[in-house]
CSV table of C-alpha atoms in Angstrom, one decimal:
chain,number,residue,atom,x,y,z
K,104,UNK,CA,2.6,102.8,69.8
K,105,UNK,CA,2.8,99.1,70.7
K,106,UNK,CA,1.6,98.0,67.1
K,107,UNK,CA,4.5,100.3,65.7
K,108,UNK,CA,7.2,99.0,68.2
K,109,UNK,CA,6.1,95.3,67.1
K,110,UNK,CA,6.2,96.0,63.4
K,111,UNK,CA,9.9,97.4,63.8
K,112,UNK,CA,11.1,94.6,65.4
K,113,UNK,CA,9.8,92.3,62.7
K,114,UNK,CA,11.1,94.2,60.1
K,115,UNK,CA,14.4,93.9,62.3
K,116,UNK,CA,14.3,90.2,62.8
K,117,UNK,CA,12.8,89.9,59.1
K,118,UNK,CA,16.2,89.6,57.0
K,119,UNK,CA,18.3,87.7,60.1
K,120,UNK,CA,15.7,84.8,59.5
K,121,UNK,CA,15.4,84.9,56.0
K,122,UNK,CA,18.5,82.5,55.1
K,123,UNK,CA,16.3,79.8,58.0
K,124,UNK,CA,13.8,80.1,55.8
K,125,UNK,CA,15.2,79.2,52.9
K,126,UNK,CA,17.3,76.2,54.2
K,127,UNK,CA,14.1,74.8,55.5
K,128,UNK,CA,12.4,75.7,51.8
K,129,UNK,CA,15.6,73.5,50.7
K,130,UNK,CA,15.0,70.6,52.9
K,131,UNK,CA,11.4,70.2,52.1
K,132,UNK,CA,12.4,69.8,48.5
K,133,UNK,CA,15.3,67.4,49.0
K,134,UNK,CA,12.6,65.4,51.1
K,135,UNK,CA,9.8,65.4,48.8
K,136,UNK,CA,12.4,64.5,45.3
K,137,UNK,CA,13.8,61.4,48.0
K,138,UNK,CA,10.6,60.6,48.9
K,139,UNK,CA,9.6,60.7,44.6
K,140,UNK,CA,12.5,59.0,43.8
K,141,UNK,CA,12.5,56.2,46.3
K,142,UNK,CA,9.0,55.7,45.3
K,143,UNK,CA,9.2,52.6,43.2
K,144,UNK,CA,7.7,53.1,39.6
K,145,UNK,CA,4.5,51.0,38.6
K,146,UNK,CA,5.9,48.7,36.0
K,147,UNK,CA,4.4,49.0,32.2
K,148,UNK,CA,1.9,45.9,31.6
K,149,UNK,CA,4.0,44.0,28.5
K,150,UNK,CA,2.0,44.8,25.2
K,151,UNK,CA,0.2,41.8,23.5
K,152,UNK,CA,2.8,40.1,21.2
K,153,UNK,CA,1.3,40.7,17.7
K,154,UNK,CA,-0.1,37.9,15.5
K,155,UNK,CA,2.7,38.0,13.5
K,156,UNK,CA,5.1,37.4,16.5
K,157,UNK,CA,2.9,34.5,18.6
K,158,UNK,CA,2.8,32.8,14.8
K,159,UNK,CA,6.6,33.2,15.1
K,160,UNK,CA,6.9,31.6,18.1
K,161,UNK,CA,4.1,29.1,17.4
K,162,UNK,CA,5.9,27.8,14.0
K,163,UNK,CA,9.4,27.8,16.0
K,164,UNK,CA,8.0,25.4,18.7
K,165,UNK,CA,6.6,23.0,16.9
K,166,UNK,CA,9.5,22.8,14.4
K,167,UNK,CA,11.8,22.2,17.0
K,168,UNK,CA,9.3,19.8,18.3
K,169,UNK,CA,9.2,18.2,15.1
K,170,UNK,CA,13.1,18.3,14.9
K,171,UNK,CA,13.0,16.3,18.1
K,172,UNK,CA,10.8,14.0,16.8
K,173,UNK,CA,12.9,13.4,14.0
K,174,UNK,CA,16.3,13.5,15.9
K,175,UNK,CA,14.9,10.2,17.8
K,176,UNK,CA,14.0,8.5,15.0
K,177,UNK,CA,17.5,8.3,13.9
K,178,UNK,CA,20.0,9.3,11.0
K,179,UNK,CA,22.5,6.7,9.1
K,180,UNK,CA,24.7,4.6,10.5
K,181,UNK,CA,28.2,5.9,11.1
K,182,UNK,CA,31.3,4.6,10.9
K,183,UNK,CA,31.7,2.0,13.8
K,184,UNK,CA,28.2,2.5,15.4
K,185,UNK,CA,25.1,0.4,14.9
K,186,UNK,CA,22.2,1.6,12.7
K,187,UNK,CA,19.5,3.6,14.6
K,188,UNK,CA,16.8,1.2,15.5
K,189,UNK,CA,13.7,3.8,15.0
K,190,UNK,CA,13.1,3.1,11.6
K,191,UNK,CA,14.0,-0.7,10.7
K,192,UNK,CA,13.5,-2.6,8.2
K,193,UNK,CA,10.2,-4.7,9.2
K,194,UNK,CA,8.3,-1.1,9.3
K,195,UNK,CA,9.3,-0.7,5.7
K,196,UNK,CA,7.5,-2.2,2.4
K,197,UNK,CA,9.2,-5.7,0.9
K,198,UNK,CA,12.5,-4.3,-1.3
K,199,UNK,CA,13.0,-1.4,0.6
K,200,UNK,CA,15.9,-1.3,2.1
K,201,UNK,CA,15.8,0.5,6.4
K,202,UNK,CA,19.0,3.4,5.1
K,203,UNK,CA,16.8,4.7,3.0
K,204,UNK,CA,14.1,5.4,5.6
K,205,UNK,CA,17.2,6.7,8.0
K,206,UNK,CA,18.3,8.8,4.7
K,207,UNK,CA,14.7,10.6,4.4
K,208,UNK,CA,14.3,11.0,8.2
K,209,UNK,CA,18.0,12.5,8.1
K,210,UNK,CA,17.0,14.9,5.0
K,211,UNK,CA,13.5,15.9,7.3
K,212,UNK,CA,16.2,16.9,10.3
K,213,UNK,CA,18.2,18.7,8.2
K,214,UNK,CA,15.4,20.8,6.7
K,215,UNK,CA,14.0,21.6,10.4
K,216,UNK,CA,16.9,22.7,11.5
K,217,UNK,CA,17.7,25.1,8.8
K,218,UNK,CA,13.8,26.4,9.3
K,219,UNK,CA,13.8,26.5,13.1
K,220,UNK,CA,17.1,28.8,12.4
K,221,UNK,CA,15.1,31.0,10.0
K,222,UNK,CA,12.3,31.5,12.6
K,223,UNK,CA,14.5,32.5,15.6
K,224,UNK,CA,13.5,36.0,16.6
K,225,UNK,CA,16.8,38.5,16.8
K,226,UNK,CA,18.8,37.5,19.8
K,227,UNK,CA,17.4,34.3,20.0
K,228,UNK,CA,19.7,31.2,19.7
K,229,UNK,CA,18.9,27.7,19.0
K,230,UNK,CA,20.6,25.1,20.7
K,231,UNK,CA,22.5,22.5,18.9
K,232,UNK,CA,20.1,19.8,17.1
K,233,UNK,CA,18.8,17.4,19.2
K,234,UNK,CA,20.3,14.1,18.4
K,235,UNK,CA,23.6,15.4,17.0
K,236,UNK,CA,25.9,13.2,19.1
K,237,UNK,CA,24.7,9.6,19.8
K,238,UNK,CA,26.0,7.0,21.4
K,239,UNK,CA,27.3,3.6,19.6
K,240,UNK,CA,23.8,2.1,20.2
K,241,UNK,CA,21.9,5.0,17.8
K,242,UNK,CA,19.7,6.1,20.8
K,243,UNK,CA,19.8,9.8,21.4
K,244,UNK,CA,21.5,11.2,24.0
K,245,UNK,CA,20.5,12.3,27.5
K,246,UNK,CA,22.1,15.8,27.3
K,247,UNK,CA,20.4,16.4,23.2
K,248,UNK,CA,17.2,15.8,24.2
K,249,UNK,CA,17.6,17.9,27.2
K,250,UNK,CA,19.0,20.7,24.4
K,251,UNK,CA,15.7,19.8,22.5
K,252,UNK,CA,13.4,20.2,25.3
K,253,UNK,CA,14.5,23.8,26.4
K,254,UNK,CA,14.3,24.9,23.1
K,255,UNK,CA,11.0,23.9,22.5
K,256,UNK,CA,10.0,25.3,26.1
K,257,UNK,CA,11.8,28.8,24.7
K,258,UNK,CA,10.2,28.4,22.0
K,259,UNK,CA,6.6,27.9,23.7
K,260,UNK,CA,6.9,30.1,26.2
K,261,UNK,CA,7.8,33.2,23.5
K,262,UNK,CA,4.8,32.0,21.7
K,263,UNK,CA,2.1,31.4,24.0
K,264,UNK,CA,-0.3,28.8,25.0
K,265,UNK,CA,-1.5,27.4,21.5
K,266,UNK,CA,2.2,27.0,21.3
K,267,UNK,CA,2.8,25.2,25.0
K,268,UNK,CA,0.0,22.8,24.3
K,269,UNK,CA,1.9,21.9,21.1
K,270,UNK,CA,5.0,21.6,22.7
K,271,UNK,CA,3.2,19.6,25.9
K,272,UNK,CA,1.9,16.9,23.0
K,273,UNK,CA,3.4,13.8,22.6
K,274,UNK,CA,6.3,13.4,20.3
K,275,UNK,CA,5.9,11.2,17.2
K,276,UNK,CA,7.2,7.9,17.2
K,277,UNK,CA,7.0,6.4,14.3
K,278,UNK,CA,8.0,7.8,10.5
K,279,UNK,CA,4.0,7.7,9.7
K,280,UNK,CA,3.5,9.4,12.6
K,281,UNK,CA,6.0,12.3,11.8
K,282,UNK,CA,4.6,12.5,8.2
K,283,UNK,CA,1.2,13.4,9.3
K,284,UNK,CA,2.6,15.8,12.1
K,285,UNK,CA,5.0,17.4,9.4
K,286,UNK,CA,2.1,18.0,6.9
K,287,UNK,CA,-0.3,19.5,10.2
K,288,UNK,CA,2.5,21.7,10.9
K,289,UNK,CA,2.4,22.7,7.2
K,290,UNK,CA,-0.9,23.3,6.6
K,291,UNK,CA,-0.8,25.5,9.8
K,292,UNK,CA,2.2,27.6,8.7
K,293,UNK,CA,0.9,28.6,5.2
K,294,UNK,CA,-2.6,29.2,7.5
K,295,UNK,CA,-1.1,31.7,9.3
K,296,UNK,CA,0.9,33.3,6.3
K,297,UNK,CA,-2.2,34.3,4.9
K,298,UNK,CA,-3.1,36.7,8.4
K,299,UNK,CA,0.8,38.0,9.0
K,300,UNK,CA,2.3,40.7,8.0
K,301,UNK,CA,4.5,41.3,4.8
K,302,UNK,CA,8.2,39.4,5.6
K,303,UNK,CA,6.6,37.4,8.2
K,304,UNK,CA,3.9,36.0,5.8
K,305,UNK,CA,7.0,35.5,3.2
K,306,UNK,CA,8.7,33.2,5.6
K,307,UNK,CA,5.8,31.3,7.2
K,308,UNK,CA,4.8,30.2,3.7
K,309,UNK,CA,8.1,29.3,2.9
K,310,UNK,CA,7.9,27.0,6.2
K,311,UNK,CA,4.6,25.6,5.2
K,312,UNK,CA,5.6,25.0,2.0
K,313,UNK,CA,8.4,23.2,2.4
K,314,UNK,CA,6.5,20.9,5.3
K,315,UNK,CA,4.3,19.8,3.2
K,316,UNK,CA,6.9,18.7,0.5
K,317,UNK,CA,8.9,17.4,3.2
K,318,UNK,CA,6.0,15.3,4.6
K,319,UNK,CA,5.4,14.0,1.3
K,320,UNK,CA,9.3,12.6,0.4
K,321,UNK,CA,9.4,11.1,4.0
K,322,UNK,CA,6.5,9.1,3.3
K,323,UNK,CA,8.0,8.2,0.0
K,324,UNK,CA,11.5,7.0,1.6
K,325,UNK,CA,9.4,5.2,4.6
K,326,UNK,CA,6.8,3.5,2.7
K,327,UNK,CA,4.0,5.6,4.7
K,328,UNK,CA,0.7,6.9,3.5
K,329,UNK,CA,1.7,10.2,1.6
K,330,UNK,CA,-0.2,12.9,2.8
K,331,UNK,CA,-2.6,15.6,0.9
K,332,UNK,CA,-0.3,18.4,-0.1
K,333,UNK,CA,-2.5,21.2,-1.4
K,334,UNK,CA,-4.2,24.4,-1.0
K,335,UNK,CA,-6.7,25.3,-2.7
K,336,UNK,CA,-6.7,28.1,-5.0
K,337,UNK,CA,-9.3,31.0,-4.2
K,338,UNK,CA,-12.2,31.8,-7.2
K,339,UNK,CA,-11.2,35.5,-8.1
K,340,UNK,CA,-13.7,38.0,-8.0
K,341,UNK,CA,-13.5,41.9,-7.8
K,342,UNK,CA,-12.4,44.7,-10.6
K,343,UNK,CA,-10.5,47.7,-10.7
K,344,UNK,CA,-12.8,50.4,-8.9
K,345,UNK,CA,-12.1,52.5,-11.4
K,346,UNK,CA,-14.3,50.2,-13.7
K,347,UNK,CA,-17.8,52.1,-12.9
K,348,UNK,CA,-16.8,54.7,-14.9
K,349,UNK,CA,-16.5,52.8,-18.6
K,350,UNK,CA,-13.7,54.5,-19.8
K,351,UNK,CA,-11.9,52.0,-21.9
K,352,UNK,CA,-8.6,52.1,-19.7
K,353,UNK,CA,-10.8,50.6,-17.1
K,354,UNK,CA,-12.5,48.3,-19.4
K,355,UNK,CA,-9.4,46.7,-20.3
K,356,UNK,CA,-8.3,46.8,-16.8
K,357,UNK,CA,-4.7,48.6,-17.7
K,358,UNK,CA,-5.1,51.5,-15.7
K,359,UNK,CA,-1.7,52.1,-13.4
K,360,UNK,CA,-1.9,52.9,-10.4
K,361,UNK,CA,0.7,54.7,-8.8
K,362,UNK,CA,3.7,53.0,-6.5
K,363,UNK,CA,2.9,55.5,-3.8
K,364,UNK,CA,-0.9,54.4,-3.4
K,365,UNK,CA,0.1,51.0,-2.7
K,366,UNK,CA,0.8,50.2,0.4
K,367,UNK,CA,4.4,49.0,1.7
K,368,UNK,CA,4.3,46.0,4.3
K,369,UNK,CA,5.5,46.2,7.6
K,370,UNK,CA,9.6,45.7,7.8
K,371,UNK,CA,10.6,42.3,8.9
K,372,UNK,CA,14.1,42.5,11.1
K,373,UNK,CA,15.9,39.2,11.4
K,374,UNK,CA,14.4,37.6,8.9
K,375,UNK,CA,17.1,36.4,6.3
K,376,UNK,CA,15.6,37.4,2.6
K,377,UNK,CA,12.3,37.9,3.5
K,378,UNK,CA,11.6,41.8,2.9
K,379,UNK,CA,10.6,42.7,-0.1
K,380,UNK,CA,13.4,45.3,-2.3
K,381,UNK,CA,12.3,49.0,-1.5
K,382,UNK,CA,9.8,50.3,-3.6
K,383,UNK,CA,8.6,47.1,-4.3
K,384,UNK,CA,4.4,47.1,-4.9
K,385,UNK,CA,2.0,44.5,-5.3
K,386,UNK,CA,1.5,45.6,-8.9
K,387,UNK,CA,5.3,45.2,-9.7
K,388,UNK,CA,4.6,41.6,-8.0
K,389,UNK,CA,2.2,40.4,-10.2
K,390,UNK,CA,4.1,42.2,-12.9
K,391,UNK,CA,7.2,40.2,-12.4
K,392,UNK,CA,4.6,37.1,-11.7
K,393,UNK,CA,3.1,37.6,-14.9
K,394,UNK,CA,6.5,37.7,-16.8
K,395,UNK,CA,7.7,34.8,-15.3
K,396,UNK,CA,4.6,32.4,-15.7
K,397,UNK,CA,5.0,33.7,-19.9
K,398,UNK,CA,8.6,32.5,-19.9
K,399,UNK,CA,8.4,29.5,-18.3
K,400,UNK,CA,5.1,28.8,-20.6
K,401,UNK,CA,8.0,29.6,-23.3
K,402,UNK,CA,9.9,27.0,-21.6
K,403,UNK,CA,7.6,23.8,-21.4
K,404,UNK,CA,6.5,24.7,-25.4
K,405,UNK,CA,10.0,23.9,-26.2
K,406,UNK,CA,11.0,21.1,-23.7
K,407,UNK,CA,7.4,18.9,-24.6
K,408,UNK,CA,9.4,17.5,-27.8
K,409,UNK,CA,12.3,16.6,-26.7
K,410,UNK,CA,10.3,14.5,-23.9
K,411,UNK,CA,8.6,11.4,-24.2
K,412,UNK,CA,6.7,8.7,-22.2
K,413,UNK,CA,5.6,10.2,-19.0
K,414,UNK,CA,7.9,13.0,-19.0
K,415,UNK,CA,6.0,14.3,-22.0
K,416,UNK,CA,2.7,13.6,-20.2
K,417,UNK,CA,3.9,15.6,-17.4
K,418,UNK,CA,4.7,18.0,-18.9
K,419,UNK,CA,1.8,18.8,-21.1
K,420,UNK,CA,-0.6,18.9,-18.3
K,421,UNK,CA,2.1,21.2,-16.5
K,422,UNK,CA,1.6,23.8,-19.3
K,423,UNK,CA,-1.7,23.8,-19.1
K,424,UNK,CA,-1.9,24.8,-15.7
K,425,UNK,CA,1.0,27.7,-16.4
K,426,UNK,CA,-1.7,29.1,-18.8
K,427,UNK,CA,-4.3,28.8,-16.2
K,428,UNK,CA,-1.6,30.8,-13.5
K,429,UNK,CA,-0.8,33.6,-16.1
K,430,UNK,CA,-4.6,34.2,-16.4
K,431,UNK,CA,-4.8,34.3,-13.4
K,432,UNK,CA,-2.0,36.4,-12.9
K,433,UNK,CA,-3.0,39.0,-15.7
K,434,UNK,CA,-6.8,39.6,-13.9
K,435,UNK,CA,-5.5,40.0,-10.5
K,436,UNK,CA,-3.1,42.8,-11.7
K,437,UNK,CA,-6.7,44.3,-13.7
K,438,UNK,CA,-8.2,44.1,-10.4
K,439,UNK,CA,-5.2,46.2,-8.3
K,440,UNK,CA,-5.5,48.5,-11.9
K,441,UNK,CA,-2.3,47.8,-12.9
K,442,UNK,CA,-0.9,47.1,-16.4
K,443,UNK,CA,-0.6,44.1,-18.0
K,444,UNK,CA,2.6,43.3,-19.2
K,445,UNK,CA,2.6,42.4,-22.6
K,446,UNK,CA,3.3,38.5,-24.0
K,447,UNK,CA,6.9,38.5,-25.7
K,448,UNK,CA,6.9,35.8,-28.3
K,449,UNK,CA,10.1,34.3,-27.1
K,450,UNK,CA,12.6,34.3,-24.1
K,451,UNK,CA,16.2,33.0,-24.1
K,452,UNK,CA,17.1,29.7,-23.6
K,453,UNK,CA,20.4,28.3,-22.7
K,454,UNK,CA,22.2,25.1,-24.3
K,455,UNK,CA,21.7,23.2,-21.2
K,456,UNK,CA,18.1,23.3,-21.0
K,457,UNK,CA,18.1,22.3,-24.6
K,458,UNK,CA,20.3,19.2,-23.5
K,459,UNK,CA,18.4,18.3,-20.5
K,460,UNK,CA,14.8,20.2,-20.8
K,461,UNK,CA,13.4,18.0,-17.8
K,462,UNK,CA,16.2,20.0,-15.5
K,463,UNK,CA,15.9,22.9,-17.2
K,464,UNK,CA,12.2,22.8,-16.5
K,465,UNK,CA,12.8,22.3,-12.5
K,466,UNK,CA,15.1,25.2,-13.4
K,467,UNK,CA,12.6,26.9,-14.3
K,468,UNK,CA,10.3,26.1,-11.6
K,469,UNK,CA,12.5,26.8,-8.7
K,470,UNK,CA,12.8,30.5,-10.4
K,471,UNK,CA,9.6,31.6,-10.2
K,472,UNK,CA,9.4,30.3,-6.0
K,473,UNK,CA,11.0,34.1,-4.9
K,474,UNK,CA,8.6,35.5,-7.5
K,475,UNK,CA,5.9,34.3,-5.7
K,476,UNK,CA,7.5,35.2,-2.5
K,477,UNK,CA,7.5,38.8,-3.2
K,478,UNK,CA,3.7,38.8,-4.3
K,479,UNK,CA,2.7,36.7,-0.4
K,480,UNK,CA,4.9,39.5,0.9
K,481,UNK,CA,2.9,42.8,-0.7
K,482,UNK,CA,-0.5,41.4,-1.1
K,483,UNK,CA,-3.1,40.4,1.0
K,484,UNK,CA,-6.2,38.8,1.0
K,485,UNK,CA,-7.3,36.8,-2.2
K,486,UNK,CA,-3.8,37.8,-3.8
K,487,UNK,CA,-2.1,36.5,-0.8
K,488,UNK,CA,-4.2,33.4,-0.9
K,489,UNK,CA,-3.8,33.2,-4.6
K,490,UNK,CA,0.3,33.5,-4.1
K,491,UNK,CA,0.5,31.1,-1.5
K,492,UNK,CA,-1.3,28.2,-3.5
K,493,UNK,CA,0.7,29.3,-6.2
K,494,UNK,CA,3.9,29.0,-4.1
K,495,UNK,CA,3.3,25.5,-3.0
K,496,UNK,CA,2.1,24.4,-6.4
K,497,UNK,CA,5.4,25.6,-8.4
K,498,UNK,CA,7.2,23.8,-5.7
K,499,UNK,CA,5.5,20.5,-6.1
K,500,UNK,CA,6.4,20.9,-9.8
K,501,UNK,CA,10.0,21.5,-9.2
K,502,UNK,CA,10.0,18.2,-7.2
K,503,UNK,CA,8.4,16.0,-10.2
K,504,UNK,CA,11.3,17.5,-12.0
K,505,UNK,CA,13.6,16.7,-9.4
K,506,UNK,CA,14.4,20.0,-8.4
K,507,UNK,CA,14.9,20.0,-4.6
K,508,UNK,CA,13.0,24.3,-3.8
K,509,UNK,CA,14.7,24.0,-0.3
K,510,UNK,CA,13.9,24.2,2.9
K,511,UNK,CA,12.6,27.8,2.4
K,512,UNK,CA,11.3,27.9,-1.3
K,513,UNK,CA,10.6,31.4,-1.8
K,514,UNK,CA,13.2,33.0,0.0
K,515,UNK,CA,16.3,34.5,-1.1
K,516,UNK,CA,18.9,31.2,-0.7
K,517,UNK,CA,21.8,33.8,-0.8
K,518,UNK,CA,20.8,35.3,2.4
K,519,UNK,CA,19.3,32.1,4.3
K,520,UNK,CA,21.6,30.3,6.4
K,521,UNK,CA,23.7,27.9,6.5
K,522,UNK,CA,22.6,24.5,6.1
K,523,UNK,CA,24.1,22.1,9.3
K,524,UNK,CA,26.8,19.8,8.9
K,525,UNK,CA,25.5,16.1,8.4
């Protein structure tokens, strides 16, 4: 009877406590999501920068760094102010007169500048160049080598500590010494291009390139020892895998392969002409590579009689080595099994070239620098190598036909930017 009685009155007092339940149900809940939400998140550990971004960075510092470097050394004389005293005339061989030295270290600024622009990541900004606004007596200023050191500190510090310890070094002081730091720099860049990926590699061999034809006119306008500018070219080995089976397509090495097998490097955002055009292959690289290296073979066979004396000399042994780089150019598309395009027997040439064939061959030279480009951008390994050596090498021509490639030969000039007001 007792057990009965008790039930009832639960069953009473049941549905008048029911809503206390539930508001205590509620403030657990509004408790426990404060308590979750209060609860401070563990932050993410920042991913590794990838190759390709820490060689960013580590080209960036130690062009600005060089850019420094440079910007001390001096420019030319302006109106009503003294000439720079970095590069006088007693460091300068007998005849040659101290402007052009401040001309060549002026041209190396300008280059640097234009390059460190090029390697600023998107939302980066460089600060004004270093040495910009001097003072009557040609020393820099307080406030642009201040600009100079933050920006190579940015510039380290986005790139890592191979980077810092090249930003920590010593600047160079002399015109020698910025010759052999220029061509180190160089060398490194075009290093590194052969590791990065696809618009990245475009660029940093664009920088190296460039360097190393930079180091080599500022020791020319300085009178300092002139640097080794080359790469070597790799010994190409390999075949088209499909050569096991004897068939006489891959015999001859002429088997396409399709645009979809070959694989698309990695976009490059904020990088100024470095991407390759979409649906752009390595075969259709060394396609294009191929055509060009005929025509400008075309080229030289008709410029060699209208040259004498050196010119002529020149010039002959330049056509030999185009025939070397279209052999070359024709087996590394047999190894990617790609088909060779065929040898026209002539290519148009236009009245000025016939007029003035040594310009017209720098003309020609300069051309074939984004061709190249492309193939760094979609190849790798001994293409890539290949491409690079080849980059550097039809820049060093353009320059014996005074042909200036730029301060990014290889790269689309129409989308590089602007080049800073002397």
């Amino acid at each position: 009877m007792n057990d009965d009685t008790r039930e009832k009155r639960w069953q009473d007092r049941f549905p008048r406590l029911l809503p206390r339940y539930a508001l205590l149900a509620c403030l657990a809940l509004v408790v426990v999501s404060l308590g979750v939400v209060l609860t401070p998140a563990r932050p993410r550990e920042s991913a590794e920068p990838s190759f390709s971004d820490q060689a960013r960075g580590a080209a960036l510092a130690e062009t600005v760094r060089l850019l420094d470097a440079g910007s001390h050394l001096g420019t030319p004389a302006r109106e009503g102010s003294a000439a720079p005293s970095a590069v006088r005339s007693t460091d300068l061989p007998e005849g040659k007169p101290a402007d052009t030295g401040n001309r060549a270290v002026e041209r190396a600024v300008t280059l640097l500048t234009t390059q460190a622009q090029a390697l600023l990541a998107p939302g980066q900004s460089l600060p004004d160049a270093p040495g910009a606004s001097r003072a009557d007596s040609g020393e820099p200023s307080a406030s642009a080598s201040a600009s100079a050191g933050a920006a190579s500190a940015a510039a380290a510090s986005a790139a890592g500590s191979s980077a810092a310890a090249s930003s920590a070094a010593p600047l160079p002081a002399t015109a020698g010494q910025l010759v052999t730091a220029l061509a180190d720099s160089g060398r490194q860049r075009l290093a590194d291009a052969a590791v990065a990926d696809g618009g990245m590699a475009r660029l940093l061999a664009a920088v190296g390139t460039a360097q190393l034809l930079e180091a080599s006119a500022l020791a020319a306008g300085t009178g300092t020892a002139a640097p080794p500018a080359d790469v070597a070219f790799p010994q190409l080995s390999g075949a088209c895998p499909t050569a096991s089976t004897g068939s006489g397509a891959a015999t001859t090495g002429t088997a396409p392969r399709a645009a979809a097998d070959s694989p698309q490097p990695p976009d490059s955002p904020g990088i100024p002409g470095a991407s390759p055009a979409p649906g752009a292959t390595v075969e259709t690289a060394l396609a294009a590579v191929a055509r060009t290296e005929a025509q400008t073979i075309y080229g030289y066979q008709v410029a060699l009689p209208r040259l004498d004396g050196d010119a002529a000399k020149s010039a002959a042994e330049q056509l030999a080595r185009h025939g070397e780089l279209l052999s070359s150019a024709e087996s590394l598309s047999r190894q990617h099994c790609s088909a060779v395009p065929p040898r026209e027997a002539g290519y148009a040439l236009g009245p000025s070239f016939l007029a003035s064939p040594a310009a017209g061959l720098g003309s020609l030279e300069t051309a074939a620098l984004p061709v190249y480009g492309d193939l760094v951008a979609l190849s790798d390994g001994e293409t890539r190598q290949w491409a690079i050596a080849a980059l550097l090498d039809s820049g060093k021509r353009a320059v014996v036909w005074g042909t200036d490639p730029g301060a990014l030969p290889g790269l689309d000039r129409a989308a590089l930017p602007s080049l800073p007001a002397n």
